[in-house]
Amino acid sequence: MTALLDVRDLSVTFRTEHGPLRAVDGVSFQVARGETLAIVGESGSGKSVTALALLGLLGNAATVEGAGVMFDDCDLTALTPEAMRRIRGNRIAMVFQEPMSSLNPVLTVGEQIAEPIRLHKKASKAEALRMAAGLLEKVSIPDAAARLKEYPHQFSGGMRQRVLIAMALACQPALIVADEPTTALDVTVQAQILDLLRQLTRESGAALVLITHDLGVVARYADRVAVMYAGRIVESASVRDLFRDPRHPYTRGLMASSPRLAVEAKTAMATIAGQPPDLARLPAGCSFAPRCPDAHARCLVERPMLEVVSPGRVSACHGPA
Amino acid sequence: MSANVPTASATTVEPTSDRPPHALSSFLRRLAREKPLGLAGGIVFVLLFVFCVLAQVIAPFDVNDTSLVRRLEAPSWNHLMGTDHLGRDVFSRVLVGGQISMIVAVLASALSVVVSVVLGMIAGYFGGRTDMITQRFVDAWMIFPDLILLIVVISVLGPGAPQTVIVLGLLYGIAGSRIVRGAVMTVREMTYTRAAQTIGASWWHILWRHILPNIAPVVILLFTARIGAVILAEAGLSFLGLGIPPPAPTWGSMLSGTGRSYMYIAPWLAIAPGLCLTVVVYSINMFGDAMRDLLDPRLRGTR
C-alpha cells in the first residue's frame, strides 16, 4: 500500500525585500495511514511553513516547488484552488497552536463546529448542529448540547483546543496536521489534549502530522520523527531508533538540551551554542556546521545529503572526521 | 414532547439569524442600563424621524400657504416656531424639510456604507495587487475636494434628491472604504480567518460569515456617523442653493434663505431649523456610539 501522504522534494521560497528567502528546502517525507509523524525543530526551522504548504495556504508571497505533494495518489500542488478548497477541512484538517484566537469570537461554538460539515457534507443546519453536539461529546466537553450555544470567550484555552479538535475531526479527515497544538496551554492540560488527539485519531484511523519542538511530546505520541533544521530535514527515523541512537549532531544537541529532573539542579542546562542561521545567508556547507561540536573541514564546504543509515532511517551528516 | 425537539432546537441554537423574540427587549434593557445617553439619542432620533415621516399629517399648515398679514410673526401657540417673511408656518416647514433631509440622509448613508463595505472588504481581504489598484482609485477620488465634486455633478445633472443621494453616497462611501479596509486587514490576520481557510471555506463565505460580523461595530458606527454627516452636507448644499430646489423646504435652504436674511429681526427663522439639525446629528451620533459599544462581541458577556 502506498503512503497516505508523500511529500517529494518540497521547497518554499518567500519573496522578501532582501531577495528570495528559502524557508523550506527540498523536504521529503511520507506518512502512512493511521501513522503519527512528528516534525521537530527550532523556531524558524520551517515546520509550520511546511504544514501550510501542504494545505496550499501560503498566499501570494510564497512560491512552492518540488516533485509534488501526493495525497491519496493525487498531487495537491497540481490541484485548482477550488479542488484544494474541497480537500481542506474535509480530507485534511488542521489544528493551530493558538486556541485563543483560532475561533471566531462572533459565532457560537456550535456554528463553528458545524461549519466544515455544512461546507463539505452539504448537511442541513439542524443536522450539522446535531453532529456538532456529538463531536463536542467526543472531545469530552460536558453538557455539550448547552455549550454549543456559547461563544468562544466562555471557554478556557484547553476547552477551545478541544473545540478545534472537534472541528478538525468533523468531516472524518484522513490526515490531521497539528501545528504545536499544546504550546499555548498549561502543562497539565497539554497531556490531556494530546491524549485526546491520539485517542481520536486512532479511533478514526486518521494519520497525524504533529509539529512540535517538545521532544517529550515526540517520545510519547509519535511513531516516526523528522528533525528539521534551517528548512531541511536533517534526520528522520522511528521514535525508538531516534531516542535510542540519535545520529545527527543536531538531534543529539536537542536531546541534551531537554531539561531532566534527574540531573542535579545546580549544573547549567546544556544548550546548543550559537544561533540558528539566517536563512538568507546559509553557509555553503552543512547549515549546522557553525554550531556543530563535530564539524570538520569537509562540513564547511560540502553540504551533506540525506543518506540511509539503516532501514527506515536517514541522516544528513558527514560524520566525525 | 419528542415531536417538538427538532423545532425547539432549530429555533434556539441559532442566536444570530433568528433570535428568540425576547432578545430585542433584553438588548434594549442593556442599552438602557449601560448606555442611557445612547438610548436617549436613539429615542430622540426615532421620534424626530417619525415626526418627519408623518410631516404632512402633523403639520398644522400647508408649507406653501403664504399670508402677507402674518409675516415674520414670533413663535406663538398658533405658530409654534413663528412664521417667515412670506407668512408661511415655520413649524410645518421644518417638519416637511426634515422629511426630505432624513430620507436623503438614510438613503445616502445606506448607499455609502454598502460602497464602503464592498470596496473595503475586497481591498482589505485580497490585498496585494487588488488592494494597490483600489487604493490608488480611492486616492484619486479623495484628491477632489468634496464640495467641488458635488457642485460639478449638481450643475451638470441639476439639483434634486436622487442625484444628491447618489453623489453623497459615493463620496462618503469611497472615503469610508479606507476605514473598512483597515478593519478587514486586522481581522484577516486573525488565526480564525486562517482557520476558516483550513476548513475549506470559500473567500465569499469567509468574507460574509467570518469577516463581516467582526467588522460590524465599525460598519454601524460608519452608518450612524454618515447620517449626521449627510444631513449636514445636504444642508450645506441647500445653503449654497445646490440642494433640493425651492419651493420644497429643507433645513439647509431655510437656514440660508430666510434664516440668514432675517436673522436679526426674526431669529426663530434660523434657530428652528438649526436646532433641529443639531439635535438630529447629536442624537444619532450618541446612538451610534452606544450601539458600537454594545454590539462589540468581544465585550459581550464580560460585564
mmCIF file of N, CA, C and O in Angstrom, chain A residues 52 55 57 85 88-89 92 94 96 98 101-108 111 115-116 119-120 125 129 149 151 153 167, chain B residues 12-17 126 190-192 194-195 197-202 205 209-211 213-214 297-298 300-302:
data_model
loop_
_atom_site.group_PDB
_atom_site.id
_atom_site.type_symbol
_atom_site.label_atom_id
_atom_site.label_comp_id
_atom_site.label_asym_id
_atom_site.label_seq_id
_atom_site.Cartn_x
_atom_site.Cartn_y
_atom_site.Cartn_z
ATOM 1 N N LEU A 52 1.708 24.570 6.222
ATOM 2 C CA LEU A 52 0.837 25.449 5.443
ATOM 3 C C LEU A 52 0.987 25.169 3.946
ATOM 4 O O LEU A 52 0.020 25.277 3.190
ATOM 5 N N LEU A 55 -1.241 22.409 2.792
ATOM 6 C CA LEU A 55 -2.636 22.799 2.635
ATOM 7 C C LEU A 55 -2.823 23.873 1.564
ATOM 8 O O LEU A 55 -3.938 24.317 1.320
ATOM 9 N N LEU A 57 -1.830 27.049 1.687
ATOM 10 C CA LEU A 57 -2.338 28.257 2.335
ATOM 11 C C LEU A 57 -1.265 29.314 2.525
ATOM 12 O O LEU A 57 -1.384 30.165 3.388
ATOM 13 N N ARG A 85 -9.689 23.558 -2.096
ATOM 14 C CA ARG A 85 -10.615 24.003 -1.060
ATOM 15 C C ARG A 85 -11.522 22.855 -0.600
ATOM 16 O O ARG A 85 -11.876 22.750 0.560
ATOM 17 N N ARG A 88 -9.418 20.705 1.852
ATOM 18 C CA ARG A 88 -9.159 21.306 3.169
ATOM 19 C C ARG A 88 -10.371 21.169 4.076
ATOM 20 O O ARG A 88 -11.484 21.513 3.694
ATOM 21 N N GLY A 89 -10.118 20.717 5.300
ATOM 22 C CA GLY A 89 -11.213 20.600 6.258
ATOM 23 C C GLY A 89 -12.027 19.352 6.041
ATOM 24 O O GLY A 89 -12.791 18.941 6.905
ATOM 25 N N ILE A 92 -8.152 16.724 4.687
ATOM 26 C CA ILE A 92 -7.019 17.140 5.520
ATOM 27 C C ILE A 92 -7.505 18.257 6.434
ATOM 28 O O ILE A 92 -8.042 19.259 5.969
ATOM 29 N N MET A 94 -6.686 20.844 9.983
ATOM 30 C CA MET A 94 -5.540 21.434 10.670
ATOM 31 C C MET A 94 -5.951 21.958 12.043
ATOM 32 O O MET A 94 -7.044 22.489 12.220
ATOM 33 N N PHE A 96 -4.461 24.552 14.975
ATOM 34 C CA PHE A 96 -3.419 25.563 15.150
ATOM 35 C C PHE A 96 -2.919 25.632 16.578
ATOM 36 O O PHE A 96 -3.512 25.063 17.494
ATOM 37 N N GLU A 98 -2.762 28.434 18.407
ATOM 38 C CA GLU A 98 -3.357 29.461 19.256
ATOM 39 C C GLU A 98 -4.848 29.198 19.445
ATOM 40 O O GLU A 98 -5.663 29.712 18.696
ATOM 41 N N SER A 101 -7.126 32.360 19.676
ATOM 42 C CA SER A 101 -7.517 33.219 18.560
ATOM 43 C C SER A 101 -7.963 32.425 17.332
ATOM 44 O O SER A 101 -8.249 33.000 16.303
ATOM 45 N N SER A 102 -8.036 31.122 17.444
ATOM 46 C CA SER A 102 -8.410 30.332 16.271
ATOM 47 C C SER A 102 -9.912 30.197 16.097
ATOM 48 O O SER A 102 -10.376 29.653 15.105
ATOM 49 N N LEU A 103 -10.680 30.658 17.089
ATOM 50 C CA LEU A 103 -12.128 30.606 16.957
ATOM 51 C C LEU A 103 -12.652 32.014 16.732
ATOM 52 O O LEU A 103 -12.172 32.975 17.339
ATOM 53 N N ASN A 104 -13.647 32.113 15.867
ATOM 54 C CA ASN A 104 -14.230 33.416 15.555
ATOM 55 C C ASN A 104 -15.074 33.899 16.745
ATOM 56 O O ASN A 104 -16.003 33.212 17.149
ATOM 57 N N PRO A 105 -14.741 35.063 17.312
ATOM 58 C CA PRO A 105 -15.427 35.497 18.540
ATOM 59 C C PRO A 105 -16.911 35.789 18.368
ATOM 60 O O PRO A 105 -17.633 35.808 19.355
ATOM 61 N N VAL A 106 -17.389 36.011 17.142
ATOM 62 C CA VAL A 106 -18.792 36.401 16.996
ATOM 63 C C VAL A 106 -19.712 35.243 16.620
ATOM 64 O O VAL A 106 -20.906 35.430 16.483
ATOM 65 N N LEU A 107 -19.159 34.052 16.443
ATOM 66 C CA LEU A 107 -20.009 32.913 16.118
ATOM 67 C C LEU A 107 -20.007 31.948 17.299
ATOM 68 O O LEU A 107 -19.001 31.826 17.999
ATOM 69 N N THR A 108 -21.133 31.270 17.514
ATOM 70 C CA THR A 108 -21.165 30.315 18.615
ATOM 71 C C THR A 108 -20.280 29.123 18.266
ATOM 72 O O THR A 108 -19.986 28.859 17.093
ATOM 73 N N GLU A 111 -21.943 26.689 15.880
ATOM 74 C CA GLU A 111 -21.938 27.091 14.473
ATOM 75 C C GLU A 111 -20.584 26.818 13.834
ATOM 76 O O GLU A 111 -20.498 26.451 12.665
ATOM 77 N N GLU A 115 -19.678 24.207 10.813
ATOM 78 C CA GLU A 115 -19.296 24.835 9.548
ATOM 79 C C GLU A 115 -18.632 23.881 8.541
ATOM 80 O O GLU A 115 -19.082 23.804 7.398
ATOM 81 N N PRO A 116 -17.556 23.151 8.945
ATOM 82 C CA PRO A 116 -16.976 22.240 7.939
ATOM 83 C C PRO A 116 -17.966 21.182 7.471
ATOM 84 O O PRO A 116 -17.944 20.787 6.301
ATOM 85 N N LEU A 119 -20.117 22.831 4.961
ATOM 86 C CA LEU A 119 -19.397 23.160 3.736
ATOM 87 C C LEU A 119 -19.139 21.931 2.875
ATOM 88 O O LEU A 119 -19.225 22.002 1.657
ATOM 89 N N HIS A 120 -18.781 20.821 3.524
ATOM 90 C CA HIS A 120 -18.305 19.681 2.739
ATOM 91 C C HIS A 120 -19.326 18.569 2.603
ATOM 92 O O HIS A 120 -19.326 17.847 1.626
ATOM 93 N N LYS A 125 -28.620 22.626 8.361
ATOM 94 C CA LYS A 125 -28.138 23.307 9.561
ATOM 95 C C LYS A 125 -28.428 22.473 10.811
ATOM 96 O O LYS A 125 -27.553 22.265 11.649
ATOM 97 N N LEU A 129 -25.676 20.691 13.256
ATOM 98 C CA LEU A 129 -25.586 21.039 14.677
ATOM 99 C C LEU A 129 -25.726 19.800 15.553
ATOM 100 O O LEU A 129 -25.094 19.704 16.601
ATOM 101 N N LYS A 149 -24.251 26.508 22.228
ATOM 102 C CA LYS A 149 -24.806 27.847 22.006
ATOM 103 C C LYS A 149 -23.935 28.927 22.630
ATOM 104 O O LYS A 149 -24.275 30.102 22.577
ATOM 105 N N TYR A 151 -20.371 31.209 23.274
ATOM 106 C CA TYR A 151 -19.358 31.856 22.429
ATOM 107 C C TYR A 151 -17.962 31.464 22.903
ATOM 108 O O TYR A 151 -17.786 31.100 24.066
ATOM 109 N N HIS A 153 -15.469 33.009 23.956
ATOM 110 C CA HIS A 153 -14.881 33.619 25.159
ATOM 111 C C HIS A 153 -15.379 32.968 26.437
ATOM 112 O O HIS A 153 -14.841 33.201 27.511
ATOM 113 N N MET A 167 -13.602 20.354 15.576
ATOM 114 C CA MET A 167 -13.767 20.914 14.230
ATOM 115 C C MET A 167 -12.925 20.153 13.219
ATOM 116 O O MET A 167 -13.361 19.874 12.095
ATOM 117 N N THR B 12 -33.630 27.570 18.888
ATOM 118 C CA THR B 12 -32.793 28.081 19.974
ATOM 119 C C THR B 12 -31.304 28.041 19.661
ATOM 120 O O THR B 12 -30.539 28.802 20.217
ATOM 121 N N VAL B 13 -30.874 27.178 18.755
ATOM 122 C CA VAL B 13 -29.438 27.071 18.539
ATOM 123 C C VAL B 13 -28.921 28.127 17.578
ATOM 124 O O VAL B 13 -27.740 28.170 17.300
ATOM 125 N N GLU B 14 -29.782 28.994 17.106
ATOM 126 C CA GLU B 14 -29.371 29.912 16.066
ATOM 127 C C GLU B 14 -29.483 31.359 16.529
ATOM 128 O O GLU B 14 -30.329 32.080 16.019
ATOM 129 N N PRO B 15 -28.638 31.776 17.452
ATOM 130 C CA PRO B 15 -28.893 33.085 18.053
ATOM 131 C C PRO B 15 -28.616 34.261 17.129
ATOM 132 O O PRO B 15 -29.112 35.344 17.387
ATOM 133 N N THR B 16 -27.826 34.088 16.049
ATOM 134 C CA THR B 16 -27.517 35.267 15.251
ATOM 135 C C THR B 16 -28.600 35.597 14.228
ATOM 136 O O THR B 16 -28.912 36.760 14.025
ATOM 137 N N SER B 17 -29.164 34.583 13.567
ATOM 138 C CA SER B 17 -30.064 34.940 12.472
ATOM 139 C C SER B 17 -31.533 34.988 12.901
ATOM 140 O O SER B 17 -32.228 35.922 12.559
ATOM 141 N N PHE B 126 -8.227 40.741 -0.052
ATOM 142 C CA PHE B 126 -7.376 40.176 -1.087
ATOM 143 C C PHE B 126 -5.979 40.767 -1.088
ATOM 144 O O PHE B 126 -5.027 40.095 -1.431
ATOM 145 N N MET B 190 -6.180 37.520 11.819
ATOM 146 C CA MET B 190 -6.520 36.692 12.975
ATOM 147 C C MET B 190 -6.441 35.217 12.591
ATOM 148 O O MET B 190 -6.757 34.838 11.465
ATOM 149 N N THR B 191 -6.053 34.402 13.547
ATOM 150 C CA THR B 191 -5.926 32.978 13.242
ATOM 151 C C THR B 191 -7.244 32.373 12.810
ATOM 152 O O THR B 191 -7.274 31.440 12.025
ATOM 153 N N TYR B 192 -8.372 32.924 13.306
ATOM 154 C CA TYR B 192 -9.630 32.276 12.930
ATOM 155 C C TYR B 192 -9.963 32.457 11.460
ATOM 156 O O TYR B 192 -10.670 31.634 10.870
ATOM 157 N N ARG B 194 -7.594 32.334 9.154
ATOM 158 C CA ARG B 194 -6.787 31.246 8.578
ATOM 159 C C ARG B 194 -7.444 29.905 8.852
ATOM 160 O O ARG B 194 -7.466 29.020 8.002
ATOM 161 N N ALA B 195 -8.002 29.764 10.065
ATOM 162 C CA ALA B 195 -8.678 28.511 10.411
ATOM 163 C C ALA B 195 -9.857 28.282 9.473
ATOM 164 O O ALA B 195 -10.104 27.160 9.041
ATOM 165 N N GLN B 197 -9.972 29.230 6.457
ATOM 166 C CA GLN B 197 -9.392 28.757 5.192
ATOM 167 C C GLN B 197 -9.052 27.280 5.283
ATOM 168 O O GLN B 197 -9.263 26.529 4.336
ATOM 169 N N THR B 198 -8.555 26.842 6.444
ATOM 170 C CA THR B 198 -8.147 25.435 6.536
ATOM 171 C C THR B 198 -9.342 24.503 6.562
ATOM 172 O O THR B 198 -9.186 23.323 6.301
ATOM 173 N N ILE B 199 -10.536 24.994 6.915
ATOM 174 C CA ILE B 199 -11.670 24.082 6.815
ATOM 175 C C ILE B 199 -12.289 24.131 5.420
ATOM 176 O O ILE B 199 -13.324 23.534 5.173
ATOM 177 N N GLY B 200 -11.634 24.836 4.500
ATOM 178 C CA GLY B 200 -12.081 24.792 3.113
ATOM 179 C C GLY B 200 -13.214 25.744 2.803
ATOM 180 O O GLY B 200 -14.006 25.493 1.906
ATOM 181 N N ALA B 201 -13.305 26.862 3.548
ATOM 182 C CA ALA B 201 -14.336 27.851 3.253
ATOM 183 C C ALA B 201 -13.910 28.686 2.052
ATOM 184 O O ALA B 201 -12.732 28.967 1.872
ATOM 185 N N SER B 202 -14.878 29.072 1.223
ATOM 186 C CA SER B 202 -14.544 29.904 0.071
ATOM 187 C C SER B 202 -14.341 31.347 0.525
ATOM 188 O O SER B 202 -14.753 31.722 1.617
ATOM 189 N N HIS B 205 -17.574 32.992 1.489
ATOM 190 C CA HIS B 205 -18.051 32.519 2.789
ATOM 191 C C HIS B 205 -17.258 33.185 3.925
ATOM 192 O O HIS B 205 -17.822 33.631 4.916
ATOM 193 N N ARG B 209 -19.271 35.502 6.423
ATOM 194 C CA ARG B 209 -19.627 34.916 7.694
ATOM 195 C C ARG B 209 -18.581 35.159 8.780
ATOM 196 O O ARG B 209 -18.904 35.171 9.978
ATOM 197 N N HIS B 210 -17.329 35.331 8.392
ATOM 198 C CA HIS B 210 -16.305 35.497 9.425
ATOM 199 C C HIS B 210 -15.840 36.939 9.549
ATOM 200 O O HIS B 210 -15.572 37.413 10.638
ATOM 201 N N ILE B 211 -15.709 37.622 8.422
ATOM 202 C CA ILE B 211 -15.133 38.964 8.500
ATOM 203 C C ILE B 211 -16.209 40.011 8.739
ATOM 204 O O ILE B 211 -16.088 40.839 9.638
ATOM 205 N N PRO B 213 -19.209 39.986 10.243
ATOM 206 C CA PRO B 213 -19.700 40.133 11.628
ATOM 207 C C PRO B 213 -18.654 40.747 12.551
ATOM 208 O O PRO B 213 -18.994 41.439 13.505
ATOM 209 N N ASN B 214 -17.377 40.500 12.248
ATOM 210 C CA ASN B 214 -16.342 41.033 13.120
ATOM 211 C C ASN B 214 -16.065 42.509 12.877
ATOM 212 O O ASN B 214 -15.462 43.171 13.721
ATOM 213 N N PRO B 297 -18.743 42.066 19.966
ATOM 214 C CA PRO B 297 -18.875 40.745 20.590
ATOM 215 C C PRO B 297 -17.768 40.464 21.593
ATOM 216 O O PRO B 297 -17.937 39.664 22.489
ATOM 217 N N ARG B 298 -16.645 41.143 21.444
ATOM 218 C CA ARG B 298 -15.556 40.898 22.387
ATOM 219 C C ARG B 298 -15.897 41.388 23.774
ATOM 220 O O ARG B 298 -15.329 40.976 24.752
ATOM 221 N N ARG B 300 -19.066 41.286 24.787
ATOM 222 C CA ARG B 300 -20.326 40.659 25.147
ATOM 223 C C ARG B 300 -20.118 39.716 26.335
ATOM 224 O O ARG B 300 -19.230 38.881 26.329
ATOM 225 N N GLY B 301 -20.959 39.875 27.340
ATOM 226 C CA GLY B 301 -20.920 38.938 28.461
ATOM 227 C C GLY B 301 -19.780 39.172 29.424
ATOM 228 O O GLY B 301 -19.590 38.426 30.364
ATOM 229 N N THR B 302 -18.979 40.216 29.188
ATOM 230 C CA THR B 302 -17.872 40.450 30.103
ATOM 231 C C THR B 302 -18.276 41.337 31.264
ATOM 232 O O THR B 302 -17.540 41.486 32.214
#
